[in-house]
Amino acid sequence: MHHTDHAPRWADVWLTALPPVIWGTTYIVTSQLLPPDRPFTAALLRVLPAGLLLILATGWRPAPGHWLRLLILSALNIGAFQPLLFIAAYRLPGGLAAVVGACQPLLVMALIWQCERRPPSRLALGASVLGVLGMAALLLSPGSHWDGPGMLAAAAGALLMACGTYLTRRWALPAPVSALTGWQLLLGGLMLTPLVLHYDPPLPTLSSLQIAAYLYLSSIGALLAYWLWFRGITRLSPVAVSSLGLLSPLTAVLLGWVLLGQALSPQSLLGMLTVLGSVLVVQRSMIAPAAPR
């Protein structure tokens, strides 16, 4: 992957914000259109075809010395993250899983502090904590069930995604963004294959609407979204990128309200505004010149 030395721009922020918004549509597409009880099949059909298309389009092949890092990134961003995501989704209320996931910017800050000895700015740290609190106000209910394995899966998934975001930027493999995206989707999909064969029942005969839903998840939800995501990692700080991930549960909540008639309480609206404010403050703190300490 090629590093760019130019300063981050707001155009880069808006483009990198699109993938979490797209991923926020996954819940409603999966729950309303796809065959039930096949989570790993949905993940596999989303990433594997998109990866193959990108690899064929770019024609780029990893050098022998890059395979280990590429495999690690594929596992962190796709192959290991996807199963943990679905385990958390099945065992926890969606709100609780999203609140745990909202800790990703804080985890990335901790990684940068530990590995590069760069402490986070107070503004970015405070805004990220506010984002977690806003997500809790938006999504948590008094009767949320704290399932132990589900909590571990959600926490591990957040940690893996934070590590994947950080290492993708730090290692900067010398490949076009489209090629790096394609290989990660392909290798991550191959890692998912044993889970599909072991846990998911075979697919039934699909309707045209279900086929269209799978095509959407693969073309828009994987090929386009992951290309924009990895492009953003080359142009924005890992903290800024991980903060934009909070837009995914926000999108899911808004779609549930608009399309499914799900209620939004005043507390939820306040939480939504808090999360949006947190994301904007983090982006601004990453783009604005650093204040003297």
mmCIF file of N, CA and C in Angstrom, residues 173-218:
data_model
loop_
_atom_site.group_PDB
_atom_site.id
_atom_site.type_symbol
_atom_site.label_atom_id
_atom_site.label_comp_id
_atom_site.label_asym_id
_atom_site.label_seq_id
_atom_site.Cartn_x
_atom_site.Cartn_y
_atom_site.Cartn_z
ATOM 1 N N LEU A 173 1.825 -1.898 3.398
ATOM 2 C CA LEU A 173 2.325 -2.802 2.362
ATOM 3 C C LEU A 173 2.328 -2.093 1.007
ATOM 4 N N PRO A 174 3.391 -2.304 0.207
ATOM 5 C CA PRO A 174 3.529 -1.581 -1.072
ATOM 6 C C PRO A 174 2.615 -2.165 -2.142
ATOM 7 N N ALA A 175 1.325 -1.877 -2.041
ATOM 8 C CA ALA A 175 0.339 -2.390 -2.997
ATOM 9 C C ALA A 175 -0.710 -1.322 -3.232
ATOM 10 N N PRO A 176 -1.327 -1.300 -4.413
ATOM 11 C CA PRO A 176 -2.479 -0.420 -4.609
ATOM 12 C C PRO A 176 -3.581 -0.762 -3.608
ATOM 13 N N VAL A 177 -4.359 0.228 -3.232
ATOM 14 C CA VAL A 177 -5.421 0.002 -2.249
ATOM 15 C C VAL A 177 -6.393 -1.075 -2.727
ATOM 16 N N SER A 178 -6.726 -1.064 -4.021
ATOM 17 C CA SER A 178 -7.675 -2.062 -4.539
ATOM 18 C C SER A 178 -7.104 -3.468 -4.424
ATOM 19 N N ALA A 179 -5.807 -3.640 -4.673
ATOM 20 C CA ALA A 179 -5.188 -4.965 -4.567
ATOM 21 C C ALA A 179 -5.137 -5.428 -3.118
ATOM 22 N N LEU A 180 -4.734 -4.535 -2.213
ATOM 23 C CA LEU A 180 -4.687 -4.887 -0.798
ATOM 24 C C LEU A 180 -6.082 -5.260 -0.283
ATOM 25 N N THR A 181 -7.088 -4.511 -0.724
ATOM 26 C CA THR A 181 -8.466 -4.819 -0.331
ATOM 27 C C THR A 181 -8.876 -6.181 -0.849
ATOM 28 N N GLY A 182 -8.585 -6.447 -2.129
ATOM 29 C CA GLY A 182 -8.981 -7.718 -2.724
ATOM 30 C C GLY A 182 -8.350 -8.917 -2.044
ATOM 31 N N TRP A 183 -7.057 -8.840 -1.757
ATOM 32 C CA TRP A 183 -6.394 -9.975 -1.129
ATOM 33 C C TRP A 183 -6.885 -10.212 0.296
ATOM 34 N N GLN A 184 -7.164 -9.148 1.023
ATOM 35 C CA GLN A 184 -7.698 -9.340 2.375
ATOM 36 C C GLN A 184 -9.095 -9.948 2.344
ATOM 37 N N LEU A 185 -9.928 -9.509 1.408
ATOM 38 C CA LEU A 185 -11.272 -10.086 1.295
ATOM 39 C C LEU A 185 -11.199 -11.556 0.886
ATOM 40 N N LEU A 186 -10.306 -11.870 -0.055
ATOM 41 C CA LEU A 186 -10.184 -13.258 -0.500
ATOM 42 C C LEU A 186 -9.654 -14.157 0.615
ATOM 43 N N LEU A 187 -8.546 -13.755 1.234
ATOM 44 C CA LEU A 187 -7.958 -14.588 2.284
ATOM 45 C C LEU A 187 -8.883 -14.686 3.496
ATOM 46 N N GLY A 188 -9.529 -13.569 3.848
ATOM 47 C CA GLY A 188 -10.486 -13.611 4.953
ATOM 48 C C GLY A 188 -11.662 -14.524 4.639
ATOM 49 N N GLY A 189 -12.124 -14.501 3.389
ATOM 50 C CA GLY A 189 -13.205 -15.401 2.991
ATOM 51 C C GLY A 189 -12.805 -16.865 3.076
ATOM 52 N N LEU A 190 -11.573 -17.168 2.671
ATOM 53 C CA LEU A 190 -11.102 -18.553 2.774
ATOM 54 C C LEU A 190 -11.031 -19.000 4.240
ATOM 55 N N MET A 191 -10.689 -18.065 5.127
ATOM 56 C CA MET A 191 -10.676 -18.403 6.560
ATOM 57 C C MET A 191 -12.086 -18.685 7.082
ATOM 58 N N LEU A 192 -13.083 -18.065 6.471
ATOM 59 C CA LEU A 192 -14.470 -18.277 6.909
ATOM 60 C C LEU A 192 -15.060 -19.585 6.395
ATOM 61 N N THR A 193 -14.479 -20.145 5.350
ATOM 62 C CA THR A 193 -15.075 -21.322 4.700
ATOM 63 C C THR A 193 -15.302 -22.493 5.658
ATOM 64 N N PRO A 194 -14.337 -22.876 6.502
ATOM 65 C CA PRO A 194 -14.606 -23.997 7.424
ATOM 66 C C PRO A 194 -15.783 -23.727 8.358
ATOM 67 N N LEU A 195 -15.971 -22.476 8.789
ATOM 68 C CA LEU A 195 -17.095 -22.148 9.664
ATOM 69 C C LEU A 195 -18.421 -22.321 8.934
ATOM 70 N N VAL A 196 -18.453 -21.950 7.658
ATOM 71 C CA VAL A 196 -19.671 -22.128 6.859
ATOM 72 C C VAL A 196 -20.014 -23.608 6.755
ATOM 73 N N LEU A 197 -19.015 -24.425 6.432
ATOM 74 C CA LEU A 197 -19.256 -25.857 6.238
ATOM 75 C C LEU A 197 -19.660 -26.548 7.538
ATOM 76 N N HIS A 198 -19.156 -26.049 8.671
ATOM 77 C CA HIS A 198 -19.416 -26.730 9.939
ATOM 78 C C HIS A 198 -20.697 -26.264 10.616
ATOM 79 N N TYR A 199 -21.004 -24.971 10.529
ATOM 80 C CA TYR A 199 -22.095 -24.426 11.341
ATOM 81 C C TYR A 199 -23.368 -24.092 10.565
ATOM 82 N N ASP A 200 -23.246 -23.659 9.317
ATOM 83 C CA ASP A 200 -24.432 -23.174 8.608
ATOM 84 C C ASP A 200 -25.075 -24.279 7.770
ATOM 85 N N PRO A 201 -26.409 -24.353 7.754
ATOM 86 C CA PRO A 201 -27.085 -25.280 6.838
ATOM 87 C C PRO A 201 -26.929 -24.810 5.404
ATOM 88 N N PRO A 202 -27.105 -25.710 4.435
ATOM 89 C CA PRO A 202 -27.000 -25.293 3.020
ATOM 90 C C PRO A 202 -28.053 -24.243 2.685
ATOM 91 N N LEU A 203 -27.741 -23.454 1.684
ATOM 92 C CA LEU A 203 -28.687 -22.433 1.257
ATOM 93 C C LEU A 203 -29.900 -23.073 0.582
ATOM 94 N N PRO A 204 -31.093 -22.555 0.824
ATOM 95 C CA PRO A 204 -32.269 -23.009 0.073
ATOM 96 C C PRO A 204 -32.265 -22.393 -1.322
ATOM 97 N N THR A 205 -33.253 -22.724 -2.122
ATOM 98 C CA THR A 205 -33.419 -22.042 -3.403
ATOM 99 C C THR A 205 -33.710 -20.568 -3.143
ATOM 100 N N LEU A 206 -32.919 -19.715 -3.751
ATOM 101 C CA LEU A 206 -33.012 -18.285 -3.457
ATOM 102 C C LEU A 206 -33.996 -17.592 -4.398
ATOM 103 N N SER A 207 -34.737 -16.638 -3.847
ATOM 104 C CA SER A 207 -35.594 -15.789 -4.667
ATOM 105 C C SER A 207 -34.742 -14.711 -5.327
ATOM 106 N N SER A 208 -35.325 -14.031 -6.307
ATOM 107 C CA SER A 208 -34.586 -12.961 -6.981
ATOM 108 C C SER A 208 -34.238 -11.839 -6.009
ATOM 109 N N LEU A 209 -35.109 -11.579 -5.031
ATOM 110 C CA LEU A 209 -34.839 -10.540 -4.041
ATOM 111 C C LEU A 209 -33.663 -10.937 -3.135
ATOM 112 N N GLN A 210 -33.599 -12.211 -2.745
ATOM 113 C CA GLN A 210 -32.484 -12.678 -1.914
ATOM 114 C C GLN A 210 -31.171 -12.635 -2.680
ATOM 115 N N ILE A 211 -31.204 -12.989 -3.962
ATOM 116 C CA ILE A 211 -29.997 -12.899 -4.790
ATOM 117 C C ILE A 211 -29.535 -11.443 -4.876
ATOM 118 N N ALA A 212 -30.499 -10.531 -5.073
ATOM 119 C CA ALA A 212 -30.151 -9.105 -5.127
ATOM 120 C C ALA A 212 -29.549 -8.629 -3.809
ATOM 121 N N ALA A 213 -30.058 -9.148 -2.680
ATOM 122 C CA ALA A 213 -29.517 -8.763 -1.379
ATOM 123 C C ALA A 213 -28.075 -9.229 -1.221
ATOM 124 N N TYR A 214 -27.786 -10.476 -1.630
ATOM 125 C CA TYR A 214 -26.408 -10.970 -1.561
ATOM 126 C C TYR A 214 -25.498 -10.157 -2.491
ATOM 127 N N LEU A 215 -25.986 -9.798 -3.678
ATOM 128 C CA LEU A 215 -25.187 -8.993 -4.601
ATOM 129 C C LEU A 215 -24.892 -7.620 -4.006
ATOM 130 N N TYR A 216 -25.880 -7.042 -3.324
ATOM 131 C CA TYR A 216 -25.665 -5.742 -2.676
ATOM 132 C C TYR A 216 -24.598 -5.856 -1.589
ATOM 133 N N LEU A 217 -24.701 -6.889 -0.749
ATOM 134 C CA LEU A 217 -23.737 -7.048 0.340
ATOM 135 C C LEU A 217 -22.324 -7.233 -0.193
ATOM 136 N N SER A 218 -22.187 -7.903 -1.342
ATOM 137 C CA SER A 218 -20.861 -8.161 -1.880
ATOM 138 C C SER A 218 -20.312 -6.957 -2.644
#
